[in-house]
Short mmCIF file of C-alpha atoms in Angstrom, two decimals:
data_model
loop_
_atom_site.label_atom_id
_atom_site.label_comp_id
_atom_site.label_asym_id
_atom_site.label_seq_id
_atom_site.Cartn_x
_atom_site.Cartn_y
_atom_site.Cartn_z
CA MET A 138 1.68 -15.22 21.33
CA ASN A 139 2.71 -11.54 21.08
CA ILE A 140 3.36 -10.57 17.47
CA LEU A 141 4.57 -7.07 16.62
CA VAL A 142 3.82 -6.01 13.06
CA ILE A 143 5.89 -3.34 11.33
CA ASN A 144 4.52 -1.88 8.10
CA SER A 145 6.88 0.69 6.67
CA GLY A 146 5.79 2.73 3.66
CA SER A 147 7.82 5.21 1.67
CA SER A 148 7.11 8.09 4.10
CA SER A 149 5.26 6.38 6.94
CA LEU A 150 5.54 3.57 9.44
CA LYS A 151 2.53 1.79 10.92
CA TYR A 152 2.71 -0.77 13.68
CA GLN A 153 0.42 -2.92 15.78
CA LEU A 154 0.98 -5.37 18.60
CA PHE A 155 -1.31 -8.43 18.66
CA LYS A 156 -1.77 -11.16 21.23
CA MET A 157 -2.63 -13.77 18.62
CA PRO A 158 -5.02 -15.25 17.74
CA ASN A 159 -7.01 -12.23 18.99
CA GLN A 160 -7.85 -9.92 16.09
CA SER A 161 -7.96 -6.77 18.22
CA PRO A 162 -4.54 -5.18 18.76
CA ILE A 163 -3.08 -4.37 22.17
CA CYS A 164 -1.71 -1.15 20.75
CA SER A 165 -1.21 0.55 17.42
CA GLY A 166 0.61 3.53 16.08
CA LEU A 167 1.51 5.62 13.10
CA VAL A 168 4.56 7.65 12.23
CA GLU A 169 3.85 10.05 9.38
CA ARG A 170 5.80 12.45 7.18
CA ILE A 171 9.11 10.66 7.71
CA GLY A 172 11.80 12.74 6.09
CA ILE A 173 9.29 15.57 5.55
CA ASP A 174 8.75 18.67 7.69
CA GLY A 175 6.08 18.12 10.35
CA SER A 176 6.89 14.50 11.30
CA TYR A 177 4.83 13.06 14.14
CA ILE A 178 3.94 9.86 16.00
CA LYS A 179 0.52 8.81 17.24
CA HIS A 180 0.63 5.87 19.67
CA THR A 181 -2.61 4.28 20.95
CA VAL A 182 -2.98 1.68 23.70
CA PHE A 183 -6.27 -0.24 23.94
CA SER A 184 -7.28 -1.30 27.45
CA ASN A 185 -10.67 -2.30 28.89
CA GLY A 186 -12.58 -0.62 26.09
CA GLU A 187 -10.65 2.62 26.41
CA LYS A 188 -7.96 4.27 24.31
CA LEU A 189 -4.90 5.97 25.70
CA VAL A 190 -3.42 8.16 22.98
CA THR A 191 0.05 9.67 23.04
CA GLU A 192 1.15 12.07 20.31
CA LYS A 193 4.62 13.36 19.69
CA SER A 194 5.92 15.70 16.98
CA GLY A 195 9.44 16.54 15.87
CA SER A 196 11.94 15.87 13.16
CA ILE A 197 12.25 12.20 12.13
CA ALA A 198 14.91 11.88 9.47
CA ASP A 199 14.50 8.25 8.42
CA HIS A 200 12.76 4.97 9.15
CA GLY A 201 15.51 3.73 11.44
CA GLU A 202 14.99 6.69 13.75
CA ALA A 203 11.21 6.29 13.49
CA LEU A 204 11.34 2.65 14.59
CA LYS A 205 13.67 3.39 17.49
CA GLN A 206 11.18 5.95 18.84
CA VAL A 207 8.28 3.54 18.35
CA LEU A 208 10.05 0.79 20.25
CA ALA A 209 10.71 3.18 23.12
CA MET A 210 6.97 3.92 23.31
CA LEU A 211 6.09 0.23 23.55
CA SER A 212 8.03 -0.16 26.80
CA GLY A 213 7.57 3.37 28.20
CA GLY A 214 4.97 6.08 28.58
CA GLU A 215 1.88 6.08 30.78
CA LYS A 216 0.89 2.51 29.92
CA PRO A 217 3.73 0.33 28.64
CA VAL A 218 2.56 -2.73 26.72
CA ILE A 219 5.74 -4.78 27.11
CA ALA A 220 8.05 -5.13 30.09
CA SER A 221 11.03 -6.16 28.01
CA PRO A 222 11.92 -7.14 24.42
CA GLU A 223 11.62 -10.80 25.45
CA ASP A 224 7.82 -10.35 25.60
CA ILE A 225 7.70 -10.30 21.80
CA ALA A 226 7.61 -13.78 20.24
CA ALA A 227 7.68 -12.68 16.62
CA VAL A 228 8.04 -9.56 14.51
CA GLY A 229 6.20 -9.51 11.20
CA HIS A 230 7.60 -7.19 8.54
CA ARG A 231 5.87 -5.93 5.43
CA VAL A 232 8.37 -6.20 2.59
CA VAL A 233 7.35 -4.74 -0.75
CA HIS A 234 9.26 -6.72 -3.38
CA GLY A 235 9.92 -10.44 -3.23
CA GLY A 236 10.36 -11.09 -6.93
CA GLU A 237 9.42 -14.65 -7.88
CA HIS A 238 11.37 -15.97 -4.90
CA PHE A 239 8.68 -15.58 -2.24
CA SER A 240 5.00 -16.46 -2.53
CA GLY A 241 4.11 -16.57 1.16
CA PRO A 242 5.26 -15.55 4.65
CA THR A 243 8.96 -16.32 5.10
CA LEU A 244 11.30 -16.72 8.06
CA ILE A 245 14.01 -14.07 7.74
CA THR A 246 17.55 -15.37 7.33
CA ASP A 247 20.74 -13.82 6.01
CA GLU A 248 19.87 -15.29 2.61
CA VAL A 249 16.40 -13.71 2.68
CA LYS A 250 17.88 -10.33 3.62
CA ALA A 251 20.37 -10.63 0.78
CA GLN A 252 17.52 -11.29 -1.66
CA ILE A 253 15.58 -8.27 -0.33
CA LYS A 254 18.71 -6.18 -0.90
CA LYS A 255 19.11 -7.50 -4.45
CA LEU A 256 15.66 -6.11 -5.22
CA PHE A 257 16.45 -2.56 -3.99
CA SER A 258 16.53 -1.25 -7.55
CA LEU A 259 13.01 -2.56 -8.21
CA ALA A 260 11.48 -0.97 -5.10
CA PRO A 261 13.86 1.90 -4.25
CA LEU A 262 11.43 3.70 -1.94
CA HIS A 263 10.50 0.61 0.07
CA ASN A 264 12.84 -2.38 0.14
CA PRO A 265 15.72 -0.33 1.64
CA VAL A 266 13.53 0.94 4.50
CA ASN A 267 11.97 -2.52 4.94
CA LEU A 268 15.45 -4.00 5.36
CA LYS A 269 16.49 -1.19 7.72
CA CYS A 270 13.50 -1.90 9.96
CA ILE A 271 14.31 -5.62 9.93
CA GLU A 272 17.88 -4.92 11.04
CA VAL A 273 16.77 -2.58 13.84
CA ALA A 274 14.16 -5.12 15.02
CA GLU A 275 16.75 -7.92 15.01
CA GLN A 276 18.96 -5.90 17.34
CA THR A 277 16.07 -4.90 19.61
CA PHE A 278 14.12 -8.18 19.80
CA LYS A 279 17.00 -10.63 19.73
CA ASN A 280 14.93 -13.62 20.86
CA ALA A 281 11.98 -13.00 18.52
CA VAL A 282 11.37 -14.78 15.25
CA GLN A 283 11.54 -12.32 12.35
CA VAL A 284 9.07 -12.97 9.49
CA ALA A 285 8.71 -11.24 6.12
CA VAL A 286 5.33 -10.93 4.38
CA PHE A 287 5.74 -9.78 0.78
CA ASP A 288 3.46 -7.39 -1.11
CA THR A 289 4.04 -9.39 -4.28
CA ALA A 290 2.71 -12.70 -2.93
CA PHE A 291 -1.04 -12.09 -3.51
CA HIS A 292 -0.41 -11.36 -7.18
CA GLN A 293 1.18 -14.73 -7.97
CA THR A 294 -2.21 -15.81 -9.41
CA ILE A 295 -2.06 -13.25 -12.24
CA PRO A 296 -2.14 -15.13 -15.59
CA ALA A 297 0.67 -14.90 -18.14
CA GLU A 298 -1.26 -12.68 -20.53
CA ALA A 299 -1.42 -10.08 -17.75
CA PHE A 300 2.02 -10.49 -16.15
CA ARG A 301 4.18 -10.87 -19.26
CA TYR A 302 5.58 -7.90 -21.18
CA ALA A 303 5.68 -8.02 -24.99
CA ILE A 304 9.48 -8.26 -25.14
CA PRO A 305 11.68 -11.23 -26.15
CA ASP A 306 11.11 -14.35 -24.06
CA LYS A 307 14.65 -14.51 -22.68
CA TYR A 308 14.14 -11.35 -20.61
CA TYR A 309 11.48 -13.13 -18.59
CA LYS A 310 13.18 -16.52 -18.37
CA GLU A 311 16.69 -15.24 -17.67
CA ASP A 312 16.08 -11.92 -15.90
CA GLY A 313 12.62 -12.36 -14.38
CA ILE A 314 11.20 -9.26 -16.07
CA ARG A 315 7.43 -9.42 -15.60
CA VAL A 316 4.58 -7.81 -13.69
CA TYR A 317 4.85 -8.59 -9.97
CA GLY A 318 2.30 -6.23 -8.44
CA PHE A 319 2.36 -4.66 -4.98
CA HIS A 320 0.15 -3.70 -2.01
CA GLY A 321 -0.88 -7.35 -2.14
CA THR A 322 -1.43 -7.63 1.60
CA SER A 323 -3.86 -4.70 1.51
CA HIS A 324 -5.69 -5.85 -1.63
CA LYS A 325 -6.02 -9.36 -0.18
CA TYR A 326 -7.41 -8.13 3.13
CA VAL A 327 -9.99 -5.65 1.80
CA SER A 328 -11.16 -7.96 -0.99
CA GLU A 329 -11.79 -10.74 1.53
CA GLN A 330 -13.76 -8.27 3.65
CA ALA A 331 -15.77 -7.25 0.57
CA ILE A 332 -16.49 -10.86 -0.41
CA MET A 333 -17.87 -11.52 3.09
CA TRP A 334 -19.88 -8.27 3.01
CA LEU A 335 -21.32 -9.09 -0.44
CA ASP A 336 -21.82 -12.74 0.58
CA LYS A 337 -20.62 -13.61 -2.90
CA LYS A 338 -17.58 -15.87 -3.35
CA GLU A 339 -17.86 -15.75 -7.15
CA SER A 340 -17.34 -12.02 -7.42
CA LYS A 341 -15.68 -9.36 -9.56
CA ILE A 342 -14.03 -6.67 -7.46
CA ILE A 343 -11.77 -3.70 -8.17
CA SER A 344 -9.66 -2.74 -5.17
CA ILE A 345 -8.31 0.83 -5.12
CA HIS A 346 -5.47 1.43 -2.64
CA LEU A 347 -4.71 5.14 -2.42
CA GLY A 348 -1.91 6.40 -0.17
CA ASN A 349 1.51 7.85 -0.86
CA GLY A 350 1.82 4.77 -3.05
CA CYS A 351 -1.25 3.89 -5.12
CA SER A 352 -2.38 0.76 -6.93
CA MET A 353 -5.48 -0.98 -8.23
CA THR A 354 -6.18 -4.68 -8.58
CA ALA A 355 -8.78 -6.67 -10.50
CA ILE A 356 -9.87 -9.53 -8.23
CA LYS A 357 -12.00 -12.33 -9.64
CA ASN A 358 -13.37 -14.99 -7.29
CA GLY A 359 -10.89 -13.91 -4.61
CA GLN A 360 -7.79 -14.07 -6.82
CA SER A 361 -5.72 -11.26 -8.28
CA ILE A 362 -5.90 -11.38 -12.10
CA ASP A 363 -4.36 -7.99 -12.95
CA THR A 364 -2.84 -5.06 -11.10
CA SER A 365 -1.63 -1.57 -11.94
CA MET A 366 1.89 -1.75 -10.52
CA GLY A 367 4.31 -3.89 -12.47
CA PHE A 368 7.98 -4.92 -12.39
CA GLY A 369 8.52 -2.30 -9.69
CA PRO A 370 6.05 -0.11 -7.76
CA LEU A 371 6.44 2.81 -10.18
CA SER A 372 3.83 2.09 -12.85
CA GLY A 373 0.09 2.65 -12.93
CA LEU A 374 -1.60 5.39 -10.94
CA VAL A 375 -0.31 8.87 -10.11
CA MET A 376 1.21 8.68 -6.60
CA GLY A 377 2.74 10.91 -3.95
CA THR A 378 6.18 11.16 -5.56
CA ARG A 379 5.95 8.55 -8.34
CA SER A 380 4.84 9.32 -11.85
CA GLY A 381 2.85 6.18 -12.55
CA ASP A 382 2.56 5.13 -16.20
CA ILE A 383 4.79 7.06 -18.58
CA ASP A 384 5.84 6.51 -22.21
CA PRO A 385 9.33 4.91 -22.23
CA SER A 386 10.17 7.30 -25.07
CA VAL A 387 10.35 10.05 -22.44
CA ILE A 388 13.21 8.17 -20.79
CA PHE A 389 15.06 7.74 -24.10
CA HIS A 390 14.58 11.44 -24.84
CA LEU A 391 15.95 12.58 -21.47
CA ILE A 392 19.00 10.32 -21.84
CA GLU A 393 19.77 11.27 -25.44
CA HIS A 394 18.89 14.97 -25.46
CA ALA A 395 19.19 16.15 -21.85
CA GLY A 396 22.11 14.00 -20.67
CA TYR A 397 20.29 12.34 -17.77
CA SER A 398 21.97 9.41 -16.03
CA LEU A 399 20.03 6.32 -14.97
CA SER A 400 20.39 7.39 -11.33
CA GLN A 401 18.96 10.82 -12.09
CA LEU A 402 16.02 9.26 -13.95
CA SER A 403 15.28 6.90 -11.05
CA THR A 404 15.23 9.86 -8.66
CA LEU A 405 13.07 11.91 -11.04
CA PHE A 406 10.35 9.31 -11.57
CA ASN A 407 10.38 7.75 -8.09
CA LYS A 408 10.99 10.72 -5.80
CA GLU A 409 10.28 13.97 -7.65
CA SER A 410 7.14 13.24 -9.70
CA GLY A 411 3.47 12.45 -8.99
CA LEU A 412 1.59 14.89 -6.77
CA LEU A 413 4.89 16.43 -5.66
CA GLY A 414 6.12 17.08 -9.19
CA VAL A 415 2.86 18.46 -10.55
CA GLY A 416 1.17 19.98 -7.50
CA GLY A 417 4.01 20.89 -5.15
CA SER A 418 3.56 18.35 -2.33
CA SER A 419 3.48 14.57 -1.95
CA ASP A 420 0.82 14.83 0.79
CA MET A 421 -2.80 14.93 -0.41
CA ARG A 422 -3.76 17.14 2.54
CA ASP A 423 -1.24 19.77 1.44
CA ILE A 424 -2.57 19.53 -2.13
CA ARG A 425 -6.11 20.14 -0.89
CA LYS A 426 -4.97 23.28 0.93
CA LEU A 427 -3.28 24.55 -2.23
CA VAL A 428 -6.43 23.84 -4.24
CA ALA A 429 -8.47 25.84 -1.72
CA GLU A 430 -6.09 28.74 -2.36
CA GLY A 431 -6.73 28.47 -6.11
CA ASN A 432 -3.36 26.97 -7.05
CA ASP A 433 -3.67 25.81 -10.69
CA ASP A 434 -0.85 23.27 -10.44
CA ALA A 435 -2.50 21.58 -7.46
CA ILE A 436 -5.84 21.52 -9.28
CA LEU A 437 -4.21 19.80 -12.25
CA ALA A 438 -2.48 17.30 -9.96
CA LEU A 439 -5.86 16.22 -8.56
CA GLU A 440 -7.34 15.95 -12.03
CA LEU A 441 -4.49 13.73 -13.19
CA TYR A 442 -4.81 11.60 -10.05
CA ALA A 443 -8.57 11.01 -10.46
CA TYR A 444 -8.41 10.54 -14.23
CA ARG A 445 -5.90 7.71 -13.96
CA ILE A 446 -8.12 5.91 -11.41
CA LYS A 447 -11.10 6.13 -13.79
CA LYS A 448 -9.03 4.70 -16.66
CA PHE A 449 -8.17 1.62 -14.64
CA ILE A 450 -11.76 1.16 -13.43
CA GLY A 451 -12.82 1.01 -17.08
CA ALA A 452 -9.97 -1.32 -18.04
CA TYR A 453 -10.54 -3.77 -15.22
CA THR A 454 -14.29 -3.83 -15.76
CA ALA A 455 -13.53 -4.88 -19.34
CA VAL A 456 -10.97 -7.50 -18.26
CA MET A 457 -13.46 -9.12 -15.85
CA ASN A 458 -16.51 -8.61 -18.12
CA GLY A 459 -18.24 -6.65 -15.38
CA VAL A 460 -17.76 -5.61 -11.77
CA ASP A 461 -19.77 -6.25 -8.61
CA ALA A 462 -18.00 -3.79 -6.31
CA ILE A 463 -15.19 -1.28 -6.16
CA ILE A 464 -13.30 -0.69 -2.94
CA PHE A 465 -11.61 2.49 -1.75
CA THR A 466 -8.98 1.91 0.92
CA ALA A 467 -5.76 3.22 2.54
CA GLY A 468 -5.00 6.79 3.66
CA VAL A 469 -6.46 8.75 0.76
CA GLY A 470 -9.05 6.16 -0.21
CA GLU A 471 -10.53 6.10 3.30
CA ASN A 472 -10.20 9.76 4.26
CA ASP A 473 -10.61 11.86 1.11
CA MET A 474 -14.30 11.90 0.22
CA ALA A 475 -13.70 14.41 -2.58
CA MET A 476 -11.29 12.05 -4.34
CA ARG A 477 -13.81 9.20 -4.10
CA GLU A 478 -16.38 11.49 -5.71
CA SER A 479 -13.98 12.58 -8.47
CA ALA A 480 -12.94 9.02 -9.25
CA CYS A 481 -16.56 7.84 -9.55
CA ARG A 482 -17.88 10.84 -11.47
CA GLU A 483 -19.46 10.09 -14.87
CA LEU A 484 -19.15 6.32 -14.54
CA ASP A 485 -22.91 5.71 -14.58
CA TYR A 486 -22.53 3.91 -17.93
CA LEU A 487 -20.79 1.16 -15.93
CA GLY A 488 -23.53 1.21 -13.30
CA ILE A 489 -21.30 3.06 -10.84
CA GLU A 490 -23.23 5.81 -9.04
CA LEU A 491 -22.09 7.44 -5.79
CA ASP A 492 -24.41 8.64 -3.03
CA ASN A 493 -22.84 12.00 -2.21
CA ASP A 494 -24.51 12.25 1.21
CA ALA A 495 -23.37 8.77 2.28
CA ASN A 496 -19.91 9.48 0.92
CA ALA A 497 -19.67 12.68 2.98
CA GLN A 498 -20.86 10.90 6.13
CA TYR A 499 -18.31 8.11 6.08
CA ASN A 500 -16.41 7.94 9.38
CA GLY A 501 -14.95 4.47 9.59
CA GLY A 502 -15.71 0.80 9.21
CA ILE A 503 -17.08 -0.92 6.13
CA MET A 504 -19.63 1.31 4.42
CA ASP A 505 -21.52 1.24 1.14
CA VAL A 506 -21.47 4.77 -0.31
CA SER A 507 -23.16 3.92 -3.61
CA SER A 508 -26.60 5.22 -4.53
CA ARG A 509 -29.71 3.06 -4.27
CA ASN A 510 -29.82 2.76 -8.07
CA SER A 511 -26.15 1.88 -8.51
CA LYS A 512 -25.64 -1.56 -10.05
CA VAL A 513 -22.12 -1.65 -8.61
CA ARG A 514 -21.49 -1.36 -4.88
CA ILE A 515 -19.00 1.35 -3.93
CA LEU A 516 -17.40 0.30 -0.65
CA VAL A 517 -15.04 2.10 1.69
CA ILE A 518 -13.12 -0.52 3.66
CA PRO A 519 -10.30 0.38 6.05
CA THR A 520 -7.29 -1.70 5.19
CA ASN A 521 -5.70 -3.68 7.98
CA GLU A 522 -2.43 -4.88 6.54
CA GLU A 523 -1.06 -5.23 10.06
CA TYR A 524 -3.62 -7.85 11.13
CA GLU A 525 -3.24 -9.65 7.81
CA ILE A 526 0.54 -9.79 8.38
CA ALA A 527 0.07 -10.97 11.99
CA SER A 528 -2.36 -13.65 10.83
CA GLN A 529 0.07 -14.93 8.20
CA CYS A 530 2.93 -14.95 10.73
CA TYR A 531 0.80 -16.84 13.25
CA GLY A 532 -0.17 -19.40 10.63
CA LEU A 533 3.45 -19.90 9.60
CA LEU A 534 4.72 -20.34 13.15
CA ASN A 535 1.95 -22.80 13.97
#
């Protein structure tokens, strides 16, 4: 069964084609810097132990245009992987916010799309592009089953003391205001990999997903018990364009004394803050270049970013009464060794000690980068949300 997985982030789009139940993809690809100068596509076909890589750069204005170009690559180029759209049996879509309506993989219907649209305001950087990709895929693969896998599903095990806000009860019961959590597909996948690596089902793990969007999750015995993102994917860590945690009094002040509208505030905190607002770019690689040039704003942006990670490591260690392993994953977590070092610095009181040489040598796969004396394992684990989505789709359809 050919299952195409589409994982659209706020400024990126990843995809993989699987012939399930095989875990190895037929092809994979990445579109980066969507809506940002320097957009590009990297498309890789796997055949007989070899990789055929095609790269293409150029302006890509939005996710709809990105997906159209990706779909053209699947059936064209030097080694097409499908002869026609009918070769695809199912398309699995990552959808960020499912509210309390969806706790597992879901066949996409008009009603499901309407619910995804209702939640636009709670995930303004993601749900709109998720729905756009669904609509483009429906038109392209008309005979394929469309399936949604929600980021919020893994966090349905969070207990009430962690998911409830200290506001009157009616706002939860009538309006569903609570912590939902996000990046659940990624946290689920890497934590399961860590549990197998540790050979310890009864484990305490902190998963750190660092990309343009960032979140951390406390995972006890394989279940999410707390997570840094909340009602929407704005809270918690400093991110590419999102502020992370901020005192609500700032919002009141900007409304009352600066005349901000709710729309302006949403744009400010979701699209103009984080690394972009402090350091001048939403891309960590750009921030690193600015730091190398001695840019003070970029230096501060990195300090804020790392500091917030350390705060949550401490908090989640307390919540779980200890920690067996911490995991770094996703674009920044896997590729920025300096951020891993900054986030783990001066945490020896928790038994967290990094091996700087091992950290610098990381080049893929699951790797322990903690020192020999570290009581806590520090793991770098590449996330594979696409396979996790394909696996859930395959299970649903079977």
